[in-house]
Structure formats: structure tokens, C-alpha cells
Amino acid sequence: MVGVGRQPVGIDELLQRVRAGYRRIEAREAHEAARTGEALLVDIRYAALRERDGLIPGALVIERNELEWRLDPQGSHRVPEATGHDLRVVVLCNEGYASSLAVASLHQLGLHRATDLVGGFQAWRAEGLPVEPATP
């Protein structure tokens, strides 16, 4: 919140500040963590992007506007996978920007192991990692 005497920051500075608070991960590391059950991949892309580009097999799809409600372990609207604050969540968006802001919000909810995917879905796909078509 901008207070008296505080200058607002631009989005680039905000992203830099947010990302300084945790370690982001690359696509191959995210794939391995999800494959071994060490992390829950959460895709926050909107429907049109999922339909256009496909889905990551096994990733939980939660659109950005529902993310906090679905992943809060104490929330009444949580998904079954939201088992506790120690859950390792890897959030991905299309290119890795919105996911960073989403992680900041998850950290405020106490999900201290939340991180995001550098480059988002596009980096995942560029690495040749598994993608399946979205079903209409």
C-alpha cells in the first residue's frame, strides 16, 4: 500500500522485489519435482491459453482469480491437494510474470514453499516437456 511520503513502484520493480524473496525454478526442475511428487504444479493460465497451447499432464488448473481460495489450507473452498502450509507449490502462467505476483500472495497466506516457473508454460513447452491437448 502506498503510504504518505512513499512513491509508487512500477511493475518491473515490484516483480524484482517479489522475486528477491524466493528461488524460482526452471522447467526441468519443476517437471522432476512434480514427477516425484515433491511439488504440486498449478496452472493459472486462462482458458483460452490452455485451449490454444494445451495442458501439462498432472498439473492442477486453478485460474488466477481463485488461487488463494483454492490453495489456502485453512480455507473452506480449498482443493483436496491443499494439505498444509508446507506444501511445495509451483505456479505457472503463460510466460512467468503473473505467476510471480501469485506466489507473493501465496506467501502471505503462509505457503512459504510456493515458487513459480521461470518463463512459464512457454518455457516448459520450449524444453520439450510433456504437453497434452486441452479437451473442449
Coordinates of C-alpha atoms in Angstrom, one line a residue:
M1 CA 0.0 0.0 0.0
V2 CA 1.3 3.4 -0.9
G3 CA 1.6 5.5 2.3
V4 CA 2.3 9.2 2.9
G5 CA 5.7 10.0 1.5
R6 CA 6.1 6.7 -0.3
Q7 CA 6.4 6.7 -4.0
P8 CA 4.5 4.1 -6.0
V9 CA 6.7 1.4 -7.7
G10 CA 6.4 0.3 -11.3
I11 CA 5.6 -3.3 -12.2
D12 CA 9.2 -4.1 -13.1
E13 CA 10.4 -3.0 -9.7
L14 CA 7.6 -4.8 -8.0
L15 CA 8.5 -8.0 -9.7
Q16 CA 12.1 -7.6 -8.8
R17 CA 11.2 -7.1 -5.1
V18 CA 8.8 -10.1 -5.1
R19 CA 11.2 -12.4 -6.8
A20 CA 14.0 -11.5 -4.4
G21 CA 12.0 -13.2 -1.6
Y22 CA 12.2 -16.8 -3.0
R23 CA 14.0 -19.0 -5.5
R24 CA 12.3 -19.5 -8.8
I25 CA 12.7 -22.8 -10.7
E26 CA 13.4 -23.8 -14.3
A27 CA 11.1 -26.1 -16.3
R28 CA 13.1 -29.3 -16.0
E29 CA 13.4 -28.9 -12.2
A30 CA 9.6 -28.3 -12.0
H31 CA 9.0 -31.4 -14.1
E32 CA 11.1 -33.6 -11.9
A33 CA 9.6 -32.3 -8.7
A34 CA 6.1 -32.9 -10.0
R35 CA 7.0 -36.3 -11.4
T36 CA 8.4 -37.5 -8.0
G37 CA 5.5 -36.0 -6.0
E38 CA 7.7 -33.4 -4.4
A39 CA 5.7 -30.5 -5.8
L40 CA 2.2 -29.6 -7.0
L41 CA 2.2 -27.8 -10.4
V42 CA -0.6 -25.2 -10.5
D43 CA -1.5 -23.8 -13.9
I44 CA -3.1 -20.3 -13.6
R45 CA -3.5 -19.5 -17.3
Y46 CA -6.9 -18.6 -18.5
A47 CA -9.0 -21.0 -20.5
A48 CA -8.2 -19.5 -24.0
L49 CA -4.5 -20.1 -23.5
R50 CA -5.0 -23.6 -22.2
E51 CA -7.2 -24.4 -25.2
R52 CA -4.7 -22.9 -27.6
D53 CA -1.5 -24.3 -26.2
G54 CA -2.5 -27.4 -24.2
L55 CA -2.1 -28.6 -20.7
I56 CA 0.7 -30.0 -18.6
P57 CA -0.3 -33.6 -17.6
G58 CA -1.0 -33.8 -13.9
A59 CA -1.0 -30.0 -13.3
L60 CA -3.8 -28.7 -11.3
V61 CA -5.7 -25.9 -13.2
I62 CA -6.8 -23.1 -10.9
E63 CA -7.5 -19.8 -12.6
R64 CA -5.7 -16.8 -11.1
N65 CA -8.8 -15.2 -9.6
E66 CA -9.5 -18.4 -7.5
L67 CA -5.9 -19.3 -6.5
E68 CA -5.8 -18.1 -2.9
W69 CA -9.2 -19.5 -2.1
R70 CA -8.3 -22.9 -3.5
L71 CA -4.8 -23.3 -2.0
D72 CA -5.4 -21.8 1.5
P73 CA -5.1 -25.0 3.7
Q74 CA -7.4 -23.3 6.2
G75 CA -10.0 -22.1 3.7
S76 CA -13.5 -23.6 3.2
H77 CA -13.1 -23.6 -0.6
R78 CA -9.7 -25.3 -0.7
V79 CA -8.9 -28.1 -3.1
P80 CA -8.1 -31.5 -1.6
E81 CA -4.4 -31.1 -2.6
A82 CA -4.1 -28.1 -0.3
T83 CA -3.0 -30.2 2.6
G84 CA -0.9 -27.7 4.6
H85 CA 1.3 -24.7 4.7
D86 CA 4.4 -26.8 4.0
L87 CA 3.1 -27.9 0.5
R88 CA 5.5 -27.1 -2.3
V89 CA 3.6 -25.4 -5.0
V90 CA 5.0 -24.4 -8.4
V91 CA 2.8 -21.8 -10.0
L92 CA 2.9 -21.3 -13.7
C93 CA 1.3 -18.8 -16.0
N94 CA 2.0 -18.2 -19.7
E95 CA 5.4 -16.5 -19.5
G96 CA 6.3 -16.3 -15.8
Y97 CA 5.1 -12.8 -14.8
A98 CA 1.6 -13.2 -13.3
S99 CA 2.9 -16.3 -11.5
S100 CA 5.4 -14.3 -9.6
L101 CA 2.8 -12.0 -8.3
A102 CA 0.6 -15.0 -7.4
V103 CA 3.4 -16.5 -5.4
A104 CA 3.8 -13.3 -3.4
S105 CA 0.1 -13.7 -2.4
L106 CA 0.5 -17.4 -1.5
H107 CA 3.5 -16.5 0.7
Q108 CA 1.2 -14.1 2.6
L109 CA -1.1 -17.0 3.2
G110 CA 1.7 -18.9 4.8
L111 CA 2.6 -21.2 1.8
H112 CA 6.3 -20.5 2.3
R113 CA 7.5 -23.1 -0.2
A114 CA 5.5 -21.7 -3.1
T115 CA 7.5 -20.7 -6.1
D116 CA 7.0 -20.2 -9.8
L117 CA 8.3 -21.4 -13.1
V118 CA 10.8 -19.2 -14.9
G119 CA 9.3 -18.5 -18.4
G120 CA 6.0 -20.1 -17.5
F121 CA 4.2 -22.6 -19.8
Q122 CA 6.2 -21.3 -22.8
A123 CA 9.5 -22.3 -21.2
W124 CA 8.0 -25.7 -20.3
R125 CA 7.0 -26.3 -23.9
A126 CA 10.3 -25.0 -25.3
E127 CA 12.1 -27.6 -23.2
G128 CA 10.0 -30.3 -24.9
L129 CA 8.4 -31.4 -21.7
P130 CA 5.0 -33.2 -21.8
V131 CA 2.0 -31.2 -23.0
E132 CA -1.4 -32.7 -23.9
P133 CA -4.2 -31.1 -25.9
A134 CA -6.9 -29.4 -23.8
T135 CA -10.3 -31.1 -24.2
P136 CA -13.0 -28.8 -25.2

